[in-house]
Structures are given as C-alpha cells and as structure tokens.
Short mmCIF file of C-alpha atoms in Angstrom, two decimals:
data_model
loop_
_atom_site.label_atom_id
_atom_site.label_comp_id
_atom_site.label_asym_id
_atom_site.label_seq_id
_atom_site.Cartn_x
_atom_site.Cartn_y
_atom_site.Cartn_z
CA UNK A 1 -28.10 11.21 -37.42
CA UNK A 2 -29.36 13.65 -34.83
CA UNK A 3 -28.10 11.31 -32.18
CA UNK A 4 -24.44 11.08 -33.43
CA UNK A 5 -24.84 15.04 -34.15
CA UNK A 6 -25.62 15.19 -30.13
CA UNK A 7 -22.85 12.88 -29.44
CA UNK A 8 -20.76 15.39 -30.89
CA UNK A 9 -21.49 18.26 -29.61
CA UNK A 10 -21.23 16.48 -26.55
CA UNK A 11 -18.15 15.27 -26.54
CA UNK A 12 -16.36 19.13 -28.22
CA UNK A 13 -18.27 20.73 -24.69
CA UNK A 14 -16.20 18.24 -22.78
CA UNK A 15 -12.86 19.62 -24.35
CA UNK A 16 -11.02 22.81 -23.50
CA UNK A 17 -9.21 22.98 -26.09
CA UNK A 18 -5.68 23.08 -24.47
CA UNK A 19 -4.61 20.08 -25.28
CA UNK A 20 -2.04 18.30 -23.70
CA UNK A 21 -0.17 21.19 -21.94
CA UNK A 22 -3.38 21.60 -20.13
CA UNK A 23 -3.16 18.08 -18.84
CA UNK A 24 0.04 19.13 -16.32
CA UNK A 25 -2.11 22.25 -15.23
CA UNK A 26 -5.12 19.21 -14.73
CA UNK A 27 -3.19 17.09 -13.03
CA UNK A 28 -2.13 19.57 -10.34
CA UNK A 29 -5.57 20.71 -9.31
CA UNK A 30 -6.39 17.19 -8.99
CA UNK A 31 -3.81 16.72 -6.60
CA UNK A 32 -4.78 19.50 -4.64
CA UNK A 33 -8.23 18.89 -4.38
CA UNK A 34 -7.25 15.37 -3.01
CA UNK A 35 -4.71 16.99 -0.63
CA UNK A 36 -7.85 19.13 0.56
CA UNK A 37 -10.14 16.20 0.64
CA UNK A 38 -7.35 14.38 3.39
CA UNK A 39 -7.16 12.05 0.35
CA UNK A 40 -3.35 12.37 0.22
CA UNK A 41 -0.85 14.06 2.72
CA UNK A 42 0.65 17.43 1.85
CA UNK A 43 3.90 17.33 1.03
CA UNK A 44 5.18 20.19 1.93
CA UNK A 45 2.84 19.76 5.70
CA UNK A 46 4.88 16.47 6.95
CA UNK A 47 5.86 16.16 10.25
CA UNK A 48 8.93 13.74 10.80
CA UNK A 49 9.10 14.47 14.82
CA UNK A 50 6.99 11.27 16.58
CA UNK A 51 7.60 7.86 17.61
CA UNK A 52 7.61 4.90 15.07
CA UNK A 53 7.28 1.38 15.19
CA UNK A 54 6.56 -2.09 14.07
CA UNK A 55 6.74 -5.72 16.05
CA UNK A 56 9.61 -4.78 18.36
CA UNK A 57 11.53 -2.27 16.19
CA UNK A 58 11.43 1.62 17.47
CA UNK A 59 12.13 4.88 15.71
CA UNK A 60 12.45 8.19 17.25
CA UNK A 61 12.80 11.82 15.47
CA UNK A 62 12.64 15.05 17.92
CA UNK A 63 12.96 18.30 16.21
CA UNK A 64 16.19 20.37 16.62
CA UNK A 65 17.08 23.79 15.90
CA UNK A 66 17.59 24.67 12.55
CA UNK A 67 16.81 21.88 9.29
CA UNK A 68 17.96 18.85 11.28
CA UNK A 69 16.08 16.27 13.56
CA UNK A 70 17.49 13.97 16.22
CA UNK A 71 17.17 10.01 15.39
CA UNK A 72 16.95 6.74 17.50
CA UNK A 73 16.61 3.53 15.98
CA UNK A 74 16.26 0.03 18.20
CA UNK A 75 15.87 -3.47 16.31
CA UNK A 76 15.38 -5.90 18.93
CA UNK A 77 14.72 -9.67 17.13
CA UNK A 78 15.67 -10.79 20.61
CA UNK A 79 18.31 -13.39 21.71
CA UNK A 80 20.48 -9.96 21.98
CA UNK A 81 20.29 -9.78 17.90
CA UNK A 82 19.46 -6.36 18.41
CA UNK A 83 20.68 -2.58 16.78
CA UNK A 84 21.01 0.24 18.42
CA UNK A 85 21.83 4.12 16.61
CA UNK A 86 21.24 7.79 17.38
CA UNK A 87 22.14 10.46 15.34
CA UNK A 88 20.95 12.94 13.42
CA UNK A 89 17.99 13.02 10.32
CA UNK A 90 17.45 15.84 7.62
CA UNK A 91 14.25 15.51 5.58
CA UNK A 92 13.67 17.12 2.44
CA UNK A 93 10.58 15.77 0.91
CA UNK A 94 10.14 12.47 1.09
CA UNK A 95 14.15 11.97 1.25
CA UNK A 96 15.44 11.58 4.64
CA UNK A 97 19.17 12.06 5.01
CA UNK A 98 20.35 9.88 8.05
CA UNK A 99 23.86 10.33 9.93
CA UNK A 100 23.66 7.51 12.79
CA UNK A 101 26.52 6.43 15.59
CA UNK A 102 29.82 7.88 16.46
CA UNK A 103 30.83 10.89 14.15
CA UNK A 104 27.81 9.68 11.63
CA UNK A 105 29.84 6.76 10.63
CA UNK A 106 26.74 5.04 9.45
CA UNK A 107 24.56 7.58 6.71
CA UNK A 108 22.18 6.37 3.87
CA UNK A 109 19.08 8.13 2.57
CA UNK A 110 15.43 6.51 3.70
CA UNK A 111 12.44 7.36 2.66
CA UNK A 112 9.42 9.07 4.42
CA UNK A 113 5.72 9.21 3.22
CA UNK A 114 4.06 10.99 6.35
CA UNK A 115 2.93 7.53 7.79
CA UNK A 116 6.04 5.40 7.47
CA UNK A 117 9.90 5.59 7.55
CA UNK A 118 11.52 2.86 5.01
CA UNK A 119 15.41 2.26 5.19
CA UNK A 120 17.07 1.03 2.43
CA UNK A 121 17.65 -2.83 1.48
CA UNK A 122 20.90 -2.33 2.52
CA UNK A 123 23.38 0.00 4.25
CA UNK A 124 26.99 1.19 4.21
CA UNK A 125 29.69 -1.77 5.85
CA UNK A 126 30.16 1.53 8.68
CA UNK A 127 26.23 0.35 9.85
CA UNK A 128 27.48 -2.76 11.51
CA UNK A 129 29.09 -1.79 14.12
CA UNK A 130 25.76 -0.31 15.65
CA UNK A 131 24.27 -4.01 15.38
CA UNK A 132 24.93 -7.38 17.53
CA UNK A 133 25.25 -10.41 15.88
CA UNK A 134 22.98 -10.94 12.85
CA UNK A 135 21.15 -7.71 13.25
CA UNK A 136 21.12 -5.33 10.79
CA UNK A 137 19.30 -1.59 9.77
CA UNK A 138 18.96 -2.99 6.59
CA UNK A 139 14.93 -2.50 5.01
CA UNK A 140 13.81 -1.38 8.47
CA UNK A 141 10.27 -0.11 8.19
CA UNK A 142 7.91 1.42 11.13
CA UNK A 143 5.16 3.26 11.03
CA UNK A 144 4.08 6.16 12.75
CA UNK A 145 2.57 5.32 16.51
CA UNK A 146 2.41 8.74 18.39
CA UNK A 147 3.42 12.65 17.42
CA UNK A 148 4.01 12.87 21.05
CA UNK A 149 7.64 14.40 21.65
CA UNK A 150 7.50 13.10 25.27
CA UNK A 151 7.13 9.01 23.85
CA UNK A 152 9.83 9.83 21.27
CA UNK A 153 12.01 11.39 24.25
CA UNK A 154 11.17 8.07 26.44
CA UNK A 155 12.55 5.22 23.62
CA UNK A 156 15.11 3.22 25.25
CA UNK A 157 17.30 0.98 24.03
CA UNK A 158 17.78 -2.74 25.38
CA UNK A 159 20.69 -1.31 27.59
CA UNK A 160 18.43 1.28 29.00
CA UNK A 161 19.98 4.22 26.96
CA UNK A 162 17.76 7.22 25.92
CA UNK A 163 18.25 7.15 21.63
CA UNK A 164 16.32 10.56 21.35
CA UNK A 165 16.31 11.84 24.82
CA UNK A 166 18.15 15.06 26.33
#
C-alpha cells in the first residue's frame, strides 16, 4: 500500500497540471534546446549562398541584393545528356522559389533543409528546353559542399559558361 501511495505521489510531482495546452508550450522548448545543442539547424539561421553537389550534378546560390539569390544548376549524366539553368532563387523557410532560363520560363518550388536542396519529381514542360536529350531537373538533389562564394562564383557549365558568376 505504501508503495502504490509512493507511486502516486510520484507520478502527480511529474505533472504540471496544464494539460494538453502545455504540451505546444513543451514542445517548443524542446526544439530550442535541440537547436542550441546543434541537434537541429535553426530555421530562421539558414544560409542558402554555397556550392552544392552530388556525383556530377552542381548547384550554385550567391546572395543578391534584396530577398533574392542567384542560381546555377548543371546535370551532367554525360554522353552530352546534360542541363544547364541560371536564374534566380527566393527562400522562405524551407520553400525555395526558383525562376531558371530566359525570362524565368522554367519556375517550381524546391525544398531546402540547411544541408540539401531537393527539386521536385517533376517540373513545368517550360524546364526542357534548358536540358539535352534525356536530361531533365526533375528530383535533382545535392548537398551542400562549400559556403565559399568564390567556388559557387567558379561553377561552370559543360560549355564553359559561368551559371552563378558576375
């Protein structure tokens, strides 16, 4: 009896009291201590500007004036089944509003975590004409290789053609 008494009194100390409104209030401090811990990136500290990759696909983003970034994307599968795109990138959150080619022809929404840059499964019809033969933009995904704005300036494109340079 004295032990389920314990158990008890145990288990009310554990409780606040608040109930489940308490739980959002919970919920954020947890996420904030893992923020502080490095556990998970900050939202509202993510940098976009750097130089992405994975196998032979590039990514460039170099900051702009104002709430938009410049963009360079090279697919290379080789063979000259290749894409090739600059334009421009806004990022709110994790949403990254893309505008690539001649007059923006070719925009979709990707995603951004602070470590990666996913496009979508697929992209507008207007995307093809940046690609050669088979190529596509389609559920490109690179990761972030350097913060450097001098290596994002420096991605060239098959052709030789700065994507993010001056």
């Amino acid at each position: 009896m004295k032990a389920l008494l314990a158990l008890v009194l145990v288990l009310t100390g554990c409780s606040d009291g608040g109930g489940a409104g308490n739980a959002v209030g919970a919920s954020a401090d947890l996420e904030s201590a893992a923020i502080a811990r490095g556990l998970v990136r900050d939202p509202d500290a993510m940098r976009l500007a750097g130089l992405y990759a994975r196998d032979t696909d590039r990514v460039c983003v170099r900051p702009r004036s104002g709430n938009t970034a410049r963009i360079g994307v090279f697919v290379d599968y080789g063979d000259g089944i290749t894409c090739s795109a600059a334009g421009s990138v806004r990022q709110e959150g994790e949403t990254l509003h893309l505008s690539l080619g001649p007059g923006g022809g070719c925009a979709f929404e990707a995603r951004f975590d602070g470590a990666a840059i996913r496009f979508p499964g697929t992209v507008p019809a207007e995307c093809a004409s940046l690609c050669a033969k088979r190529a596509s933009l389609s559920g490109l995904e690179v990761s972030l290789l350097s913060e450097s704005d001098a290596e994002a300036a420096a991605l060239r494109d098959a052709g030789g053609r700065r994507l993010c340079g001056v």
